[in-house]
Short mmCIF file of C-alpha atoms in Angstrom, two decimals:
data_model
loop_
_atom_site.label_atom_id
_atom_site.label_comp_id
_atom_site.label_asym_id
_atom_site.label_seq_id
_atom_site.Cartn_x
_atom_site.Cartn_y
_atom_site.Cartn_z
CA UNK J 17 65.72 111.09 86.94
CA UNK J 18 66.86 111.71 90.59
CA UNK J 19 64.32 110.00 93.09
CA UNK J 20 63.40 112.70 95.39
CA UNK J 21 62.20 111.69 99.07
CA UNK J 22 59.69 113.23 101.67
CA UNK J 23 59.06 112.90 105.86
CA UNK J 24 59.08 114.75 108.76
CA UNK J 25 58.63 115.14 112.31
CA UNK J 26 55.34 114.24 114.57
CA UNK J 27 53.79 117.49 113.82
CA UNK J 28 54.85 118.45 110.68
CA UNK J 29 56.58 121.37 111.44
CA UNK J 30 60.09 120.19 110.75
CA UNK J 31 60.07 118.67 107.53
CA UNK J 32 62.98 117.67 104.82
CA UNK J 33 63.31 116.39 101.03
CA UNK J 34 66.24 114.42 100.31
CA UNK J 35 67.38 113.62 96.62
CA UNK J 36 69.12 110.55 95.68
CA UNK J 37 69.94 106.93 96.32
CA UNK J 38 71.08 106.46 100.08
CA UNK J 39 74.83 105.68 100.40
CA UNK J 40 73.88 103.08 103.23
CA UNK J 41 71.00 101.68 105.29
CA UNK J 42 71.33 100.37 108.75
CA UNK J 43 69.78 99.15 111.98
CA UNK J 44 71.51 99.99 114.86
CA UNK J 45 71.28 98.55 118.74
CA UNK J 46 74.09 100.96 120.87
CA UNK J 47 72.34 102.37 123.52
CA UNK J 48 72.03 105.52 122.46
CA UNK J 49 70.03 104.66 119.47
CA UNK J 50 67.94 102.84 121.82
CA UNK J 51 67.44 105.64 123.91
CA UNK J 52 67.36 108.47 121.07
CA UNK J 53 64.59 106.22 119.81
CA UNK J 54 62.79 104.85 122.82
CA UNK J 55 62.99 101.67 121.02
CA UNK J 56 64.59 98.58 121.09
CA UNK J 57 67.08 100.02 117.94
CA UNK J 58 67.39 102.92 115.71
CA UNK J 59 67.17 102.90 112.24
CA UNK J 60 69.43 105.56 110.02
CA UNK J 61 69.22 105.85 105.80
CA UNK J 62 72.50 107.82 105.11
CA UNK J 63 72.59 110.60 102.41
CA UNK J 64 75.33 113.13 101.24
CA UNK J 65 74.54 116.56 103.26
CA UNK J 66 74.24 118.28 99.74
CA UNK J 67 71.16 116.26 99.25
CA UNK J 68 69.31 117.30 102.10
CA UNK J 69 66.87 120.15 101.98
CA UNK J 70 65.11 121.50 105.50
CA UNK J 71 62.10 123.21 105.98
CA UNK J 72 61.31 124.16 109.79
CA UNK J 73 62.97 125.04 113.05
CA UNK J 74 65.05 122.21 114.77
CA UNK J 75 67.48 122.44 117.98
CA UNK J 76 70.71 120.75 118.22
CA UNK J 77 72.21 117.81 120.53
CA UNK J 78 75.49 116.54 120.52
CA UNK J 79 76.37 113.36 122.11
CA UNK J 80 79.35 110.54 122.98
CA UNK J 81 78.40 107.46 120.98
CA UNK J 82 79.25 103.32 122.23
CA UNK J 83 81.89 104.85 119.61
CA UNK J 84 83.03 106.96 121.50
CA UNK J 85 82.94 109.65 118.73
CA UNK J 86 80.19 112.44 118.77
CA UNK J 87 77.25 112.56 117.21
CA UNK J 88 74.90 115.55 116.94
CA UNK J 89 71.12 114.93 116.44
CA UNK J 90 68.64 117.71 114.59
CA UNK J 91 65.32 117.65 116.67
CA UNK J 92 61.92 119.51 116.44
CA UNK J 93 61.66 122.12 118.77
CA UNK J 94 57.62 121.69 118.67
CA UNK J 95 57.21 117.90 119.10
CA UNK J 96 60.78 116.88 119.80
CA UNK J 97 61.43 114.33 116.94
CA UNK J 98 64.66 113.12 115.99
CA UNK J 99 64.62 113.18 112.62
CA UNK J 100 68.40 112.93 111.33
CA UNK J 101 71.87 113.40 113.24
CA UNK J 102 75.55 113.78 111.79
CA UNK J 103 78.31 111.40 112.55
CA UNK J 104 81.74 112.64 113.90
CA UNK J 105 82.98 108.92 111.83
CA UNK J 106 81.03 110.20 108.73
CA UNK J 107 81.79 113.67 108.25
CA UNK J 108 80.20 114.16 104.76
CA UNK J 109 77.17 112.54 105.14
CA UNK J 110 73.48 112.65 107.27
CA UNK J 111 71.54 109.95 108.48
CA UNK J 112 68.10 110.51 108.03
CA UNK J 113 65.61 108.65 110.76
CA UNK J 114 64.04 105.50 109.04
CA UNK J 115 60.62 106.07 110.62
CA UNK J 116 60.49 109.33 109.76
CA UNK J 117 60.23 109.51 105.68
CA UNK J 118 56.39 109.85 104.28
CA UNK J 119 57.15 106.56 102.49
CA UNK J 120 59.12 104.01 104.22
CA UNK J 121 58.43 101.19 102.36
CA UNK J 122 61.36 101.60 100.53
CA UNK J 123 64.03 101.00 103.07
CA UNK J 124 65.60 97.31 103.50
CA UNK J 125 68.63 97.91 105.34
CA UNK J 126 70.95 95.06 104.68
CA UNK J 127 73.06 94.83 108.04
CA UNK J 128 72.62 95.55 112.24
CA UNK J 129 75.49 97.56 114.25
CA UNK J 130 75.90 96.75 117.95
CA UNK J 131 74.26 93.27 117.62
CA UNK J 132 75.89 92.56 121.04
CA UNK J 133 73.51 94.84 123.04
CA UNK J 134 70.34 94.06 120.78
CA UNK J 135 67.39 93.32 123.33
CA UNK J 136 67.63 89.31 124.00
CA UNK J 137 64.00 88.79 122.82
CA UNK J 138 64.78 90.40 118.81
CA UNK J 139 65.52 88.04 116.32
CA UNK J 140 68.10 89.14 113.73
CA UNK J 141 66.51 88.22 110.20
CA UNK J 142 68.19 86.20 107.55
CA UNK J 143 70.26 87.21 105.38
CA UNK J 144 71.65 90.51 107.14
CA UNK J 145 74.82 90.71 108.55
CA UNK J 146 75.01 90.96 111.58
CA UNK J 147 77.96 93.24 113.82
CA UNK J 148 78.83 92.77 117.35
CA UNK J 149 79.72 96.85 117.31
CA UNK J 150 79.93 99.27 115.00
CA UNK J 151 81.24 98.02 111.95
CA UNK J 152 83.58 100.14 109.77
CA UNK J 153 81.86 102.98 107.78
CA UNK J 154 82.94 101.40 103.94
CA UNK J 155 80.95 98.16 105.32
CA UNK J 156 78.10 100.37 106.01
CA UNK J 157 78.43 102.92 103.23
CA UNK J 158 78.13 101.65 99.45
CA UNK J 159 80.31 104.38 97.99
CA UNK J 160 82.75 106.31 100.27
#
């Protein structure tokens, strides 16, 4: 039976079901996850885009990563949650905003990109790995 997942934006009004085991769970700490969050990192569960089903209106921003590759975040045009964004370096797949499931409880992501620009006061916890930048996608992926 395929495990079917819930969330949405602030409001509600831009909303999304995704089917499926994740391909890969991460924390990240570039600054632009930092800043797309207003946090001290982001936190992105990556599907296939076949997976994903959308309900709602959402606007469109594309960005330069600490990559330097784009990436394009899907935003509410009510409330102005970030709730997923596409990767230029993973062109099959979504990430879908931690925080932003129904359900979170679920998530345990096993490793943290950009380590070297996490905020001096976080502690990393055990048994994660741990990458200075952006580690390669198969590291962060668990099937390519």
């Amino acid at each position: 039976m395929t495990t079917v997942k819930t969330g949405s934006c602030a409001c509600g009004e831009f909303n999304y079901e995704v089917s499926g085991d994740p391909m890969g769970l991460a924390i990240c700490h570039c600054t632009a996850c930092k800043k797309r969050t207003g946090s001290a990192f982001g936190m992105g569960c990556f599907f296939p885009k076949e997976n994903l089903k959308l309900q709602g209106e959402y606007k469109e921003y594309t960005r330069i990563a600490d990559s330097e590759r784009s990436v394009t975040h899907r935003f509410c045009t009510k409330c102005g949650t970030t709730i997923m964004w596409t990767a230029q370096a993973m062109p099959n797949g979504i990430a879908v905003a931690g925080g932003s499931f129904d359900d979170p409880n679920w998530i345990t992501p096993p490793l943290h990109a950009w380590g070297s620009k996490a905020l001096p006061w976080f502690q990393f916890p055990e048994g994660v790995n741990v990458f200075a930048e952006n580690p390669n996608k198969k590291v962060v992926l668990k099937q390519e």
